[in-house]
Coordinates of C-alpha atoms in Angstrom, one line a residue:
M295 CA -12.1 118.4 7.4
S296 CA -9.9 118.0 10.6
P297 CA -7.8 114.9 10.9
T298 CA -9.8 113.8 14.0
S299 CA -13.0 113.9 12.0
R300 CA -11.9 111.7 9.2
R301 CA -12.6 108.0 8.9
R302 CA -14.5 107.9 12.1
G303 CA -17.2 105.6 13.4
L304 CA -18.7 104.1 16.5
L305 CA -16.3 101.1 16.2
A306 CA -13.2 103.0 15.2
A307 CA -11.6 102.4 18.6
L308 CA -11.5 98.7 18.0
G309 CA -8.7 99.1 15.4
A310 CA -7.9 98.3 11.9
G311 CA -9.1 94.7 12.3
V312 CA -12.6 96.1 12.1
A313 CA -12.0 99.0 9.7
A314 CA -15.6 98.8 8.6
A315 CA -16.0 101.0 11.7
A316 CA -15.6 103.9 9.3
L317 CA -19.4 103.6 8.9
V318 CA -21.4 105.2 11.7
L319 CA -24.2 102.7 12.2
G320 CA -26.7 105.1 13.9
M321 CA -28.2 108.5 13.2
T322 CA -28.5 111.4 15.6
T323 CA -31.6 113.3 16.1
G324 CA -31.9 117.1 16.0
A325 CA -31.5 119.6 13.3
S326 CA -27.8 119.1 12.7
A327 CA -26.5 116.5 10.2
A328 CA -24.8 113.3 11.5
T329 CA -21.8 111.8 9.8
L330 CA -22.4 108.3 8.6
L331 CA -19.1 107.8 6.8
S332 CA -16.0 109.9 6.3
D333 CA -12.9 108.5 4.4
D334 CA -9.9 110.3 3.1
F335 CA -7.9 107.1 2.6
E336 CA -4.9 108.6 4.6
D337 CA -4.7 105.3 6.6
G338 CA -3.5 103.7 3.3
N339 CA -6.2 101.2 2.9
S340 CA -9.7 100.9 1.5
A341 CA -11.1 98.6 4.2
G342 CA -15.0 98.8 4.4
W343 CA -15.3 99.2 0.7
T344 CA -16.4 96.4 -1.6
T345 CA -15.4 96.7 -5.3
N346 CA -17.0 95.3 -8.4
G347 CA -15.1 95.5 -11.7
G348 CA -12.0 97.6 -12.5
S349 CA -8.7 97.7 -10.7
W350 CA -8.9 99.5 -7.3
S351 CA -6.1 100.6 -4.9
V352 CA -5.1 103.3 -2.6
A353 CA -2.6 105.6 -4.4
T354 CA -1.1 109.1 -4.1
D355 CA -2.6 112.0 -6.0
G356 CA -1.5 115.0 -4.0
S357 CA -2.8 113.1 -0.9
R358 CA -3.9 109.5 -0.6
V359 CA -6.9 108.6 -2.8
L360 CA -8.9 105.6 -3.9
R361 CA -7.8 105.0 -7.5
Q362 CA -9.6 103.1 -10.2
S363 CA -7.0 102.4 -12.9
S364 CA -8.7 100.4 -15.6
T365 CA -10.4 101.8 -18.7
S366 CA -11.7 98.5 -20.1
S367 CA -15.0 98.3 -18.3
D368 CA -17.3 99.9 -15.7
A369 CA -16.3 99.7 -12.1
R370 CA -17.8 100.4 -8.6
A371 CA -16.7 100.6 -5.0
I372 CA -19.5 100.3 -2.5
A373 CA -19.7 101.0 1.3
G374 CA -22.2 101.7 4.0
T375 CA -25.3 99.9 5.2
A376 CA -28.6 99.0 3.4
S377 CA -30.7 100.8 6.1
W378 CA -29.5 104.3 5.4
T379 CA -32.4 106.4 4.2
D380 CA -32.0 110.2 3.8
Y381 CA -28.5 111.4 3.3
S382 CA -25.9 113.1 1.1
V383 CA -22.9 111.3 -0.4
Q384 CA -20.1 113.6 -1.4
A385 CA -16.6 113.0 -2.9
R386 CA -13.8 114.8 -4.6
V387 CA -13.5 113.1 -8.0
K388 CA -10.7 113.4 -10.6
P389 CA -11.2 111.7 -13.9
I390 CA -7.8 111.0 -15.3
A391 CA -8.4 109.4 -18.7
F392 CA -11.6 108.6 -20.7
N393 CA -11.5 105.6 -22.9
G394 CA -13.9 106.7 -25.7
S395 CA -16.7 109.3 -25.8
N396 CA -19.3 110.1 -23.3
R397 CA -17.6 108.3 -20.4
F398 CA -18.1 109.1 -16.8
V399 CA -17.2 109.2 -13.1
A400 CA -20.0 109.1 -10.5
V401 CA -21.1 108.9 -6.9
L402 CA -23.9 106.4 -6.0
A403 CA -26.7 106.5 -3.5
R404 CA -29.3 104.0 -2.2
V405 CA -27.3 101.2 -3.7
Q406 CA -29.3 97.9 -3.8
S407 CA -26.7 95.9 -5.8
S408 CA -23.9 96.4 -8.3
T409 CA -26.6 97.0 -11.0
S410 CA -29.3 98.9 -9.2
Y411 CA -28.9 102.4 -7.6
Y412 CA -29.2 106.2 -8.0
Y413 CA -26.1 107.9 -9.4
L414 CA -24.8 111.3 -10.3
A415 CA -22.6 111.0 -13.3
L416 CA -20.0 113.6 -14.5
R417 CA -19.6 112.9 -18.2
S418 CA -16.8 113.6 -20.7
N419 CA -19.2 115.4 -23.0
N420 CA -19.5 118.3 -20.5
T421 CA -22.7 117.2 -18.9
V422 CA -23.8 116.0 -15.5
E423 CA -26.7 113.5 -15.3
L424 CA -28.9 112.4 -12.4
K425 CA -29.8 108.8 -13.2
R426 CA -31.4 105.6 -12.0
L427 CA -30.0 102.2 -12.7
V428 CA -32.4 99.2 -12.4
G429 CA -30.9 95.8 -13.2
G430 CA -28.3 97.4 -15.4
S431 CA -30.8 99.5 -17.4
S432 CA -30.4 103.3 -16.9
T433 CA -32.9 106.1 -16.9
T434 CA -32.0 109.8 -17.0
L435 CA -33.9 111.8 -14.4
D436 CA -32.3 115.2 -15.0
T437 CA -29.3 116.6 -16.9
A438 CA -27.4 119.8 -17.1
S439 CA -24.3 121.3 -18.8
V440 CA -21.1 121.7 -16.9
G441 CA -17.5 121.9 -17.7
V442 CA -15.6 118.6 -17.2
S443 CA -11.8 118.4 -17.4
A444 CA -9.7 115.3 -17.1
G445 CA -6.9 115.8 -14.6
T446 CA -9.0 118.1 -12.4
F447 CA -10.8 117.4 -9.2
H448 CA -14.5 118.1 -9.1
T449 CA -16.7 117.8 -6.0
L450 CA -19.9 115.7 -6.6
R451 CA -22.7 115.5 -4.1
L452 CA -25.8 113.4 -4.5
E453 CA -28.6 114.1 -1.9
V454 CA -31.5 111.6 -1.4
A455 CA -34.3 112.8 1.0
G456 CA -37.6 111.1 0.8
S457 CA -38.5 111.0 -2.9
R458 CA -36.4 114.1 -3.7
L459 CA -33.0 113.6 -5.4
R460 CA -30.5 116.5 -5.9
G461 CA -27.2 116.5 -7.7
Y462 CA -24.5 119.2 -7.0
V463 CA -21.2 119.8 -8.8
N464 CA -18.7 122.0 -6.9
G465 CA -21.4 123.1 -4.5
T466 CA -23.9 124.1 -7.1
L467 CA -27.3 122.5 -7.5
L468 CA -27.6 121.4 -11.2
T469 CA -29.9 118.5 -11.3
E470 CA -33.0 117.6 -9.3
A471 CA -35.8 115.0 -9.7
T472 CA -38.5 113.1 -7.8
D473 CA -38.4 109.3 -7.7
T474 CA -39.8 106.6 -5.3
R475 CA -38.1 103.5 -6.6
W476 CA -35.9 103.0 -3.4
A477 CA -36.1 104.5 0.0
S478 CA -32.8 103.3 1.4
G479 CA -29.5 101.7 0.5
R480 CA -25.7 101.9 0.6
V481 CA -23.3 104.4 -1.1
G482 CA -20.6 104.2 -3.6
V483 CA -18.4 105.7 -6.3
A484 CA -18.1 104.5 -9.9
T485 CA -16.3 104.8 -13.2
F486 CA -17.4 103.9 -16.8
Y487 CA -14.4 103.3 -19.0
T488 CA -12.5 105.9 -17.1
T489 CA -9.5 106.0 -14.7
A490 CA -10.2 108.2 -11.8
S491 CA -9.2 109.2 -8.2
F492 CA -11.7 109.6 -5.4
D493 CA -11.0 111.4 -2.1
D494 CA -12.7 112.9 0.9
V495 CA -15.8 110.7 0.8
L496 CA -18.4 112.1 3.2
V497 CA -21.9 110.7 3.9
S498 CA -24.1 112.8 6.2
T499 CA -27.8 112.6 7.2
V500 CA -30.2 115.1 5.7
G501 CA -33.9 115.9 6.4
S502 CA -36.8 113.9 5.0
G503 CA -37.2 116.2 2.0
E504 CA -40.4 117.7 3.1
P505 CA -40.8 121.2 1.6
T506 CA -40.6 124.3 3.8
G507 CA -40.6 128.0 3.1
E508 CA -36.9 127.8 2.5
P509 CA -35.4 127.2 -0.9
T510 CA -34.5 123.7 -1.9
G511 CA -31.3 125.0 -3.6
E512 CA -30.0 128.0 -5.5
P513 CA -28.8 126.6 -8.8
T514 CA -26.3 128.4 -10.9
G515 CA -24.3 127.2 -13.8
E516 CA -23.0 127.7 -17.3
P517 CA -24.6 130.2 -19.7
T518 CA -25.5 127.3 -22.1
G519 CA -28.8 126.8 -20.2
E520 CA -28.1 126.6 -16.5
P521 CA -29.0 129.6 -14.4
T522 CA -26.3 132.0 -13.4
T523 CA -26.0 134.8 -11.0
G524 CA -24.2 136.8 -13.7
P525 CA -24.5 135.3 -17.2
T526 CA -21.9 136.0 -19.8
N527 CA -24.5 137.9 -21.9
P528 CA -27.2 138.9 -19.4
P529 CA -30.5 140.3 -20.9
Q530 CA -30.7 144.0 -20.8
P531 CA -33.6 146.1 -19.4
N532 CA -36.5 146.4 -21.9
V533 CA -35.0 143.7 -24.1
A534 CA -36.7 140.4 -24.6
D535 CA -35.0 137.4 -22.8
G536 CA -35.8 133.8 -22.5
W537 CA -37.1 131.9 -25.5
A538 CA -38.0 135.2 -27.2
S539 CA -34.3 136.0 -27.4
V540 CA -33.2 132.9 -29.2
N541 CA -32.1 133.0 -32.8
A542 CA -34.4 130.6 -34.7
W543 CA -36.9 130.3 -37.6
G544 CA -35.2 133.2 -39.4
Q545 CA -35.6 135.7 -36.6
N546 CA -32.8 136.7 -34.1
G547 CA -34.4 137.9 -30.9
T548 CA -37.6 140.0 -30.6
S549 CA -37.5 143.7 -31.3
G550 CA -41.1 144.4 -32.2
G551 CA -41.7 147.6 -33.9
A552 CA -38.2 149.0 -33.5
G553 CA -37.1 151.0 -36.5
G554 CA -40.6 151.9 -37.5
P555 CA -42.8 154.9 -36.7
T556 CA -44.2 155.5 -33.3
V557 CA -48.0 156.3 -33.0
T558 CA -50.1 157.2 -29.9
V559 CA -53.7 155.9 -30.1
T560 CA -56.6 157.1 -28.0
T561 CA -59.5 155.4 -29.7
A562 CA -60.4 151.8 -30.5
S563 CA -60.6 152.5 -34.2
A564 CA -57.1 154.1 -34.3
F565 CA -55.7 151.1 -32.4
L566 CA -57.2 148.6 -34.6
S567 CA -56.0 150.3 -37.7
A568 CA -52.4 150.6 -36.3
I569 CA -52.1 146.9 -35.4
A570 CA -53.3 145.8 -38.8
Q571 CA -50.7 147.9 -40.7
A572 CA -47.8 146.2 -42.5
G573 CA -44.2 146.9 -41.4
P574 CA -42.7 147.8 -38.1
R575 CA -44.6 150.2 -35.8
V576 CA -44.5 151.2 -32.1
I577 CA -48.1 151.7 -31.0
Q578 CA -48.5 153.6 -27.7
V579 CA -52.0 153.1 -26.0
Q580 CA -53.2 156.1 -24.1
G581 CA -56.1 155.3 -21.6
M582 CA -58.5 152.3 -21.5
L583 CA -59.8 151.5 -25.0
T584 CA -63.1 149.6 -25.4
L585 CA -62.8 147.2 -28.3
P586 CA -65.5 145.4 -30.1
G587 CA -65.4 141.7 -29.3
P588 CA -64.0 139.2 -29.5
M589 CA -60.5 139.0 -31.1
H590 CA -58.3 141.4 -33.3
D591 CA -55.4 140.4 -35.4
V592 CA -51.9 141.8 -34.8
T593 CA -49.5 141.8 -37.7
S594 CA -45.8 141.1 -37.6
D595 CA -43.1 143.6 -36.3
K596 CA -45.3 145.5 -33.7
T597 CA -44.7 146.8 -30.3
I598 CA -47.9 147.6 -28.4
V599 CA -47.2 149.4 -25.1
G600 CA -49.4 151.2 -22.6
L601 CA -48.6 154.6 -21.4
G602 CA -48.6 155.0 -17.6
S603 CA -50.3 152.6 -15.2
G604 CA -53.9 153.0 -16.4
S605 CA -53.9 152.2 -20.1
G606 CA -55.1 149.0 -21.7
L607 CA -57.9 147.2 -23.5
T608 CA -61.4 146.1 -22.5
G609 CA -64.1 144.2 -24.4
G610 CA -61.8 142.4 -26.8
G611 CA -58.5 140.6 -27.1
L612 CA -55.5 140.3 -29.3
N613 CA -54.9 137.5 -31.8
I614 CA -51.2 137.0 -32.8
G615 CA -51.3 134.5 -35.6
L616 CA -52.7 133.4 -38.9
P617 CA -56.1 131.8 -39.3
I618 CA -56.4 128.2 -38.0
D619 CA -55.4 125.5 -40.6
D620 CA -55.0 122.0 -39.4
D621 CA -53.3 121.0 -42.7
V622 CA -50.3 123.2 -41.9
T623 CA -47.9 121.2 -39.8
A624 CA -44.6 123.2 -40.2
P625 CA -43.9 126.9 -39.7
P626 CA -45.1 128.8 -42.8
A627 CA -42.9 131.6 -44.3
N628 CA -45.6 134.2 -43.5
A629 CA -46.2 133.2 -39.8
V630 CA -46.8 136.2 -37.6
H631 CA -43.6 137.1 -35.8
N632 CA -41.6 139.7 -33.8
V633 CA -44.4 141.1 -31.6
I634 CA -44.2 142.8 -28.2
V635 CA -47.1 143.5 -25.9
R636 CA -46.3 145.4 -22.7
N637 CA -47.7 147.5 -19.9
L638 CA -51.4 147.0 -20.7
N639 CA -54.4 146.3 -18.5
F640 CA -56.8 143.7 -19.9
R641 CA -60.4 143.6 -18.6
G642 CA -63.6 142.0 -19.6
W643 CA -62.4 140.1 -22.6
P644 CA -65.0 137.7 -24.1
D645 CA -62.7 135.1 -25.5
D646 CA -58.9 135.3 -24.8
A647 CA -57.0 138.4 -23.7
I648 CA -54.1 137.3 -25.9
N649 CA -54.0 134.3 -28.2
V650 CA -50.8 133.3 -30.0
Q651 CA -51.3 130.6 -32.7
M652 CA -50.4 129.0 -36.0
F653 CA -46.6 128.9 -35.6
S654 CA -46.3 132.5 -34.5
H655 CA -42.9 133.1 -33.1
H656 CA -40.7 135.6 -31.2
V657 CA -43.4 137.1 -29.1
W658 CA -42.7 138.9 -25.8
I659 CA -45.6 139.5 -23.4
D660 CA -44.4 141.6 -20.5
H661 CA -45.6 143.7 -17.5
N662 CA -49.4 143.3 -18.3
T663 CA -52.2 142.9 -15.8
W664 CA -55.3 140.6 -16.3
T665 CA -58.3 140.9 -14.2
T666 CA -61.9 139.9 -15.3
G667 CA -62.3 137.9 -18.6
S668 CA -64.0 134.9 -20.0
D669 CA -61.3 132.5 -21.1
G670 CA -57.5 132.5 -21.3
G671 CA -55.3 135.3 -20.2
V672 CA -52.5 134.3 -22.6
D673 CA -52.9 131.1 -24.7
V674 CA -50.1 129.8 -26.9
K675 CA -50.9 127.0 -29.3
R676 CA -50.7 125.4 -32.7
G677 CA -47.0 125.2 -33.1
S678 CA -46.1 128.7 -31.8
S679 CA -42.7 129.0 -30.3
Y680 CA -39.9 131.3 -29.0
V681 CA -42.3 133.2 -26.7
T682 CA -41.5 134.8 -23.4
I683 CA -44.2 135.7 -20.9
S684 CA -42.8 137.8 -18.0
Y685 CA -43.6 140.1 -15.1
N686 CA -47.3 139.9 -15.7
H687 CA -50.0 140.0 -12.9
A688 CA -52.8 137.6 -13.3
D689 CA -55.3 138.8 -10.7
G690 CA -57.9 136.2 -9.8
T691 CA -58.3 134.8 -13.3
D692 CA -59.6 131.3 -13.9
K693 CA -58.2 129.7 -17.1
N694 CA -55.0 131.6 -17.1
M695 CA -52.3 130.4 -19.5
L696 CA -52.8 127.5 -21.8
L697 CA -49.9 126.1 -23.8
G698 CA -51.1 123.6 -26.4
H699 CA -54.9 123.5 -26.9
D700 CA -55.8 119.8 -27.6
D701 CA -54.5 116.3 -27.0
E702 CA -54.9 115.5 -30.7
N703 CA -52.7 118.3 -31.9
A704 CA -49.4 116.5 -31.8
A705 CA -48.7 117.2 -35.5
Q706 CA -48.4 120.9 -35.0
D707 CA -47.1 121.1 -31.5
T708 CA -44.6 118.3 -30.9
G709 CA -41.0 119.8 -30.6
R710 CA -42.5 123.3 -30.5
L711 CA -44.3 125.5 -28.0
K712 CA -41.1 126.7 -26.5
V713 CA -42.1 129.3 -24.0
S714 CA -40.4 130.9 -20.9
Y715 CA -42.7 132.0 -18.0
H716 CA -40.8 134.1 -15.5
H717 CA -41.5 136.6 -12.7
N718 CA -45.2 136.4 -13.2
W719 CA -47.5 136.9 -10.3
F720 CA -50.3 134.2 -10.3
D721 CA -52.5 136.0 -7.7
A722 CA -55.4 133.7 -6.5
T723 CA -55.7 132.3 -10.0
N724 CA -57.5 129.0 -10.4
Q725 CA -55.7 126.9 -13.0
R726 CA -53.5 126.7 -16.1
N727 CA -50.4 128.5 -14.7
P728 CA -49.6 127.2 -17.3
R729 CA -51.2 123.9 -18.4
V730 CA -48.9 122.4 -21.0
R731 CA -49.4 119.9 -23.8
F732 CA -46.5 118.6 -26.0
G733 CA -44.3 121.7 -25.4
D734 CA -40.7 120.8 -24.6
Q735 CA -38.2 122.8 -22.7
V736 CA -41.0 124.9 -21.3
H737 CA -39.3 127.1 -18.6
V738 CA -41.3 128.2 -15.6
Y739 CA -39.0 130.1 -13.2
N740 CA -39.0 132.7 -10.5
N741 CA -42.9 133.1 -10.5
H742 CA -44.9 133.8 -7.4
Y743 CA -48.1 131.7 -6.8
N744 CA -50.5 132.5 -4.0
D745 CA -53.9 131.1 -3.0
T746 CA -54.2 129.0 -6.2
G747 CA -57.7 127.5 -6.5
N748 CA -57.1 124.3 -8.4
Y749 CA -53.4 123.8 -9.5
G750 CA -50.3 125.7 -10.5
V751 CA -48.5 124.0 -13.4
A752 CA -49.7 120.8 -15.3
S753 CA -47.5 119.0 -17.7
T754 CA -49.3 116.6 -20.0
E755 CA -48.9 114.7 -23.3
N756 CA -45.2 114.2 -22.8
A757 CA -44.5 117.9 -22.4
G758 CA -41.2 118.8 -20.8
V759 CA -41.3 121.5 -18.2
I760 CA -38.6 122.9 -15.9
V761 CA -40.1 124.4 -12.7
E762 CA -37.4 126.2 -10.8
G763 CA -37.0 129.0 -8.3
N764 CA -40.7 129.6 -7.9
S765 CA -42.5 130.7 -4.7
F766 CA -45.7 128.8 -3.7
V767 CA -47.8 130.2 -0.9
N768 CA -51.1 128.6 0.1
V769 CA -51.0 126.3 -3.0
D770 CA -52.3 122.8 -2.4
D771 CA -51.2 121.5 -5.8
P772 CA -48.2 123.4 -7.1
F773 CA -47.4 121.2 -10.1
H774 CA -48.4 117.8 -11.3
L775 CA -48.2 115.3 -14.3
G776 CA -51.3 114.7 -16.4
E777 CA -54.5 116.6 -16.2
A778 CA -58.1 115.5 -16.7
S779 CA -58.0 113.1 -19.7
S780 CA -54.6 114.3 -20.9
G781 CA -51.7 111.9 -20.4
P782 CA -48.7 112.7 -18.2
G783 CA -45.8 114.9 -19.2
R784 CA -42.4 115.5 -17.6
I785 CA -41.4 117.9 -14.9
V786 CA -38.0 118.7 -13.5
A787 CA -38.6 120.7 -10.4
R788 CA -35.7 122.3 -8.4
A789 CA -35.0 125.2 -6.0
N790 CA -38.6 126.0 -5.3
C791 CA -40.0 127.4 -2.0
F792 CA -43.2 126.0 -0.5
T793 CA -45.2 127.7 2.3
N794 CA -48.3 126.1 3.5
S795 CA -48.4 124.3 0.2
G796 CA -48.3 120.8 -1.3
T797 CA -45.1 119.1 -2.5
G798 CA -45.8 119.0 -6.2
E799 CA -45.4 115.9 -8.5
A800 CA -42.4 115.7 -10.8
G801 CA -40.8 113.1 -12.9
G802 CA -38.8 112.4 -16.1
S803 CA -36.0 114.5 -17.6
V804 CA -36.0 117.8 -19.6
S805 CA -33.1 119.2 -21.6
A806 CA -31.6 122.5 -20.4
V807 CA -32.7 125.6 -22.1
P808 CA -30.1 127.2 -24.5
Y809 CA -30.2 130.7 -23.3
A810 CA -28.6 132.5 -20.4
Y811 CA -30.7 133.6 -17.5
T812 CA -30.3 134.7 -13.9
L813 CA -32.2 132.7 -11.2
L814 CA -33.3 134.7 -8.2
P815 CA -33.3 132.6 -4.9
C816 CA -36.9 131.5 -4.3
A817 CA -36.9 133.1 -0.9
Q818 CA -36.7 136.5 -2.6
V819 CA -39.3 135.8 -5.3
Q820 CA -42.4 136.8 -3.5
S821 CA -41.2 140.3 -2.5
T822 CA -39.6 140.9 -5.9
V823 CA -42.4 139.7 -8.1
T824 CA -45.2 141.4 -6.1
A825 CA -43.4 144.7 -6.3
Q826 CA -42.5 144.5 -10.0
A827 CA -45.1 142.5 -11.9
G828 CA -48.0 144.0 -13.8
A829 CA -48.8 147.2 -15.7
G830 CA -47.4 150.5 -14.4
R831 CA -44.1 149.0 -13.2
I832 CA -41.9 149.9 -16.2

């Protein structure tokens, strides 16, 4: 920032006697942002700031900074006017010393009082949290992992626009939520049992937060769960990623039938015999096979892959899981696991095209196409977890992807149903893209939705769903909380693109996923997914 642009305001010419002039009291119109406040403290004072708690002064830390030097309590410094609505507040923040564990430094927005505001907190436990404080009681709206070092400056930016809240660290969007508690308010900086320096505070106007065809952010971050443009251990081609790659329940990743014999089947009877065999096996499907209905069991350690672009199954579906047993409420030792289904066309199924149930785990469903069928394209239920559903093309299907089958099934499903949905093409589908009950850390990213009939994603029964980097075109209801008689879940939505579409309903917080992944900017999702999703593309 140039010296002439610092600490400026409409009243600045009146001199230090009215130093509150650092606050611009009006907003400009037009596309460009207007500066509401800019302060680098080089004038040697903190006039215009009101402090609460702590010990505040202007000090030198390379340049002049606003220093909070007490570690014995929480402390705030507040500026601005209560009428400010849509803006971003940014500051360079240097935590110096943390007194205890899980302490923080923060920037504040829409401040109502010293105990009520939104804030973006950089914590000593290497997390950043987007939070709401009401009367001194805090609620976490979103959280992410990020490296935090005492003695190092970090740039925090909190953006509030309409009901959309976004938190950035060092220019990277890491947290995002929707909340309607306050529409306007002042700005501030804060510490919690931490000494810190604050510098280069900048408050600028932003738009109202209405979605457009442009991305709402391009998040990147640490490989512990935040998206990156080049993760430390990126997934390799033809290797399961997402939840199917996680080491859990005695299975490290998903390899399917690797290590076993490869067989090519050209008849339904040969196919059904092969999927029922014990032990690892790669089963290559040649041509469209007509199965007897409705469902056929697949055993553990299988890869089922279609040859070319015209192979697949019609007349029946695949069941990946043990028989239903409501009395089983923990993963049994003999749960079906390590199954891959790729490059198949599914048509005319009388029940589900693929059903995953009864604590089945480490399942990868990739590059398939669904067209006509009776019920679900891919349903995952009854405690099943560590599933990745990727690069599939759902072409005009109705009940597309169900995750959790019943509101009364909490005993089997709570804390499970961990599924990644990415780079799928939901092409004029109607609903359940997916519909989620109970599942937590469900990850829906980089999918393309067009001409959706009913809704895109529904989070119900306290499910936790991350919806990020998706493209929505002609979708009235991209995502929402609750569905029919099911109670609401939680959705963290960020970095999505909306074209001729609704805004979506989000709320609550969801923990970051534990695996590395690369997030494509949502503006590139439509062209990428429509070119790569479905059978015949690998």
